[in-house]
Coordinates of N, CA and C in Angstrom, one line a residue:
P1 N 1.1 -1.0 0.1 CA -0.4 -0.6 -0.3 C 1.4 1.3 0.5
T2 N 1.7 1.2 0.6 CA 2.6 2.3 0.8 C 3.5 2.8 -0.7
L3 N 4.6 1.8 -1.9 CA 4.5 1.8 -3.0 C 3.5 2.6 -4.0
E4 N 2.1 2.1 -3.9 CA 0.9 2.6 -4.4 C 0.8 4.1 -3.9
A5 N 0.4 4.0 -3.1 CA -0.2 5.5 -2.3 C 1.2 6.8 -3.1
L6 N 2.3 5.9 -2.3 CA 3.7 7.2 -3.7 C 3.2 7.4 -5.3
S7 N 3.4 6.4 -5.1 CA 3.2 6.5 -7.8 C 1.3 6.9 -7.5
R8 N 0.4 6.6 -7.7 CA -1.1 7.4 -6.6 C -1.3 8.5 -6.8
H9 N 0.1 8.9 -6.1 CA -0.1 11.0 -5.1 C 0.9 11.6 -5.3
G10 N 2.4 10.9 -5.7 CA 3.4 11.5 -5.5 C 4.1 11.4 -4.3
P11 N 5.1 12.2 -4.0 CA 5.6 12.7 -2.6 C 4.9 12.6 -2.2
K12 N 5.6 12.5 -1.2 CA 4.3 12.8 0.9 C 6.0 13.0 1.4
R13 N 5.2 13.5 2.9 CA 6.0 13.1 4.1 C 5.5 12.2 4.2
T14 N 6.3 11.7 5.8 CA 6.2 9.6 5.8 C 4.7 10.3 6.9
G15 N 4.2 11.2 7.4 CA 3.0 11.4 8.2 C 2.0 12.0 7.5
E16 N 2.4 12.5 6.6 CA 0.3 12.6 4.9 C 0.6 10.9 4.7
L17 N 1.9 10.4 4.2 CA 1.5 8.7 4.1 C 0.7 8.2 5.8
A18 N 1.6 8.4 6.1 CA 0.6 7.5 7.5 C -0.9 7.8 7.4
D19 N -0.9 9.1 7.4 CA -2.6 9.8 7.3 C -3.1 9.2 6.6
L20 N -2.3 9.4 5.5 CA -3.3 8.5 4.0 C -3.3 6.9 3.9
L21 N -3.1 6.4 5.2 CA -3.1 4.8 5.2 C -3.5 4.6 6.2
G22 N -3.6 5.2 7.0 CA -4.5 5.3 8.1 C -3.7 4.6 9.0
Q23 N -2.1 4.5 9.1 CA -1.0 3.9 9.6 C 0.0 4.1 10.8
T24 N 0.4 3.5 11.7 CA 0.9 4.5 12.4 C 2.2 5.3 12.1
R25 N 2.9 6.4 12.6 CA 3.6 7.2 11.2 C 5.3 5.7 11.6
P26 N 5.5 5.6 13.1 CA 6.7 4.5 12.6 C 6.3 3.3 11.6
T27 N 5.1 2.7 11.5 CA 4.9 1.2 10.1 C 5.6 2.0 9.4
V28 N 4.6 3.1 9.0 CA 5.2 3.9 7.3 C 5.9 4.3 7.2
L29 N 7.2 4.7 8.3 CA 8.5 5.0 8.1 C 9.0 3.8 8.1
R30 N 9.2 2.3 8.8 CA 9.6 0.8 8.9 C 9.4 0.3 7.6
N31 N 8.3 0.7 6.7 CA 8.1 -0.1 5.0 C 8.5 1.3 4.4
L32 N 8.8 2.7 4.3 CA 10.0 3.3 3.7 C 11.4 3.5 3.3
R33 N 11.6 3.1 4.6 CA 12.9 2.1 5.0 C 13.0 1.2 3.8
Q34 N 12.4 0.0 4.4 CA 12.6 -0.9 3.5 C 12.2 -1.0 1.9
L35 N 11.7 -0.2 1.8 CA 11.3 -0.3 0.5 C 12.7 0.7 0.2
A36 N 12.8 1.6 0.6 CA 14.6 2.4 0.3 C 15.3 1.4 0.0
A37 N 15.6 0.5 0.7 CA 16.5 -0.2 0.5 C 17.0 -1.6 -0.7
L38 N 15.5 -1.6 -1.2 CA 15.1 -2.0 -2.6 C 15.4 -1.2 -3.5
G39 N 15.8 -0.2 -3.7 CA 16.0 0.6 -4.6 C 14.3 1.4 -5.1
H40 N 13.4 0.9 -4.5 CA 12.1 1.2 -4.5 C 11.5 2.8 -4.9
V41 N 12.1 3.7 -3.6 CA 11.5 4.7 -2.9 C 12.8 5.4 -2.6
E42 N 12.3 7.1 -2.6 CA 14.4 8.0 -2.1 C 13.3 8.3 -1.2
R43 N 14.0 9.0 -0.1 CA 14.1 10.3 0.8 C 14.7 11.5 0.0
I44 N 14.0 12.6 -0.4 CA 14.2 14.1 -1.1 C 14.8 14.7 -0.4
G45 N 14.3 14.4 1.1 CA 14.5 16.1 1.5 C 13.0 16.1 3.1
G46 N 13.8 17.4 3.0 CA 12.6 17.1 4.4 C 12.9 16.8 5.2
G47 N 13.9 16.5 5.9 CA 14.9 16.2 7.5 C 14.3 14.7 7.7
R48 N 14.2 14.3 8.6 CA 13.9 13.3 9.4 C 12.9 12.6 10.1
G49 N 12.7 11.0 9.7 CA 11.3 11.1 10.4 C 9.7 11.7 9.3
P50 N 9.2 11.9 10.2 CA 8.0 12.3 9.8 C 7.8 13.3 8.7
R51 N 8.6 13.6 8.9 CA 9.1 15.3 7.6 C 10.1 15.1 7.4
A52 N 10.3 13.7 6.8 CA 11.2 13.0 5.4 C 9.9 13.3 4.5
V53 N 10.6 13.5 3.2 CA 9.6 13.6 2.1 C 10.2 12.3 1.0
W54 N 9.3 11.2 0.6 CA 10.0 10.1 0.4 C 8.5 10.4 -1.3
R55 N 9.3 9.8 -2.1 CA 8.8 9.9 -3.7 C 9.4 8.6 -4.2
V56 N 8.4 7.8 -5.1 CA 8.6 6.5 -6.5 C 10.5 7.0 -6.6
S57 N 11.5 6.1 -7.2 CA 12.4 5.8 -7.3 C 12.3 5.9 -9.0
C58 N 13.1 7.4 -9.2 CA 12.8 7.2 -10.6 C 13.8 6.8 -11.6
L59 N 14.3 5.7 -10.9 CA 15.0 4.1 -12.3 C 14.3 3.6 -11.5
K60 N 13.4 3.2 -10.3 CA 12.7 1.9 -11.1 C 11.2 2.4 -11.5
S61 N 10.9 3.8 -11.7 CA 9.8 4.6 -12.7 C 9.6 3.8 -14.0
L62 N 11.3 4.6 -13.7 CA 11.6 3.9 -15.4 C 11.6 2.1 -16.2
V63 N 12.4 1.8 -14.9 CA 12.2 0.4 -15.4 C 10.9 0.0 -15.5
G64 N 9.6 0.4 -14.7 CA 8.3 -0.2 -15.0 C 7.8 0.3 -16.1
A65 N 8.4 2.2 -16.3 CA 7.3 2.4 -17.7 C 8.0 1.5 -18.7
L66 N 8.9 0.9 -18.8 CA 9.6 0.7 -20.6 C 8.7 -1.0 -20.5
K67 N 8.6 -1.7 -18.9 CA 7.3 -2.6 -19.6 C 6.2 -2.8 -20.5
F68 N 6.1 -1.7 -20.9 CA 4.5 -1.5 -21.3 C 5.5 -1.5 -22.9
F69 N 6.5 -1.2 -23.3 CA 6.8 -0.4 -24.9 C 7.2 -2.1 -24.9

């Protein structure tokens, strides 16, 4: 759900994603860190914790788009 939410709604702060998904901030942050370790998302600023801004990784987006061609 976290990756899908970022894909649909664009870059979001950790806290915004938590509210959007109805999950706790620590849970969403843990999911984001795991997704980042796999290269699916990246932190683009905003600080740390709930203020951090995350987006779908540009490289993963490009690879996903290429599957349609």
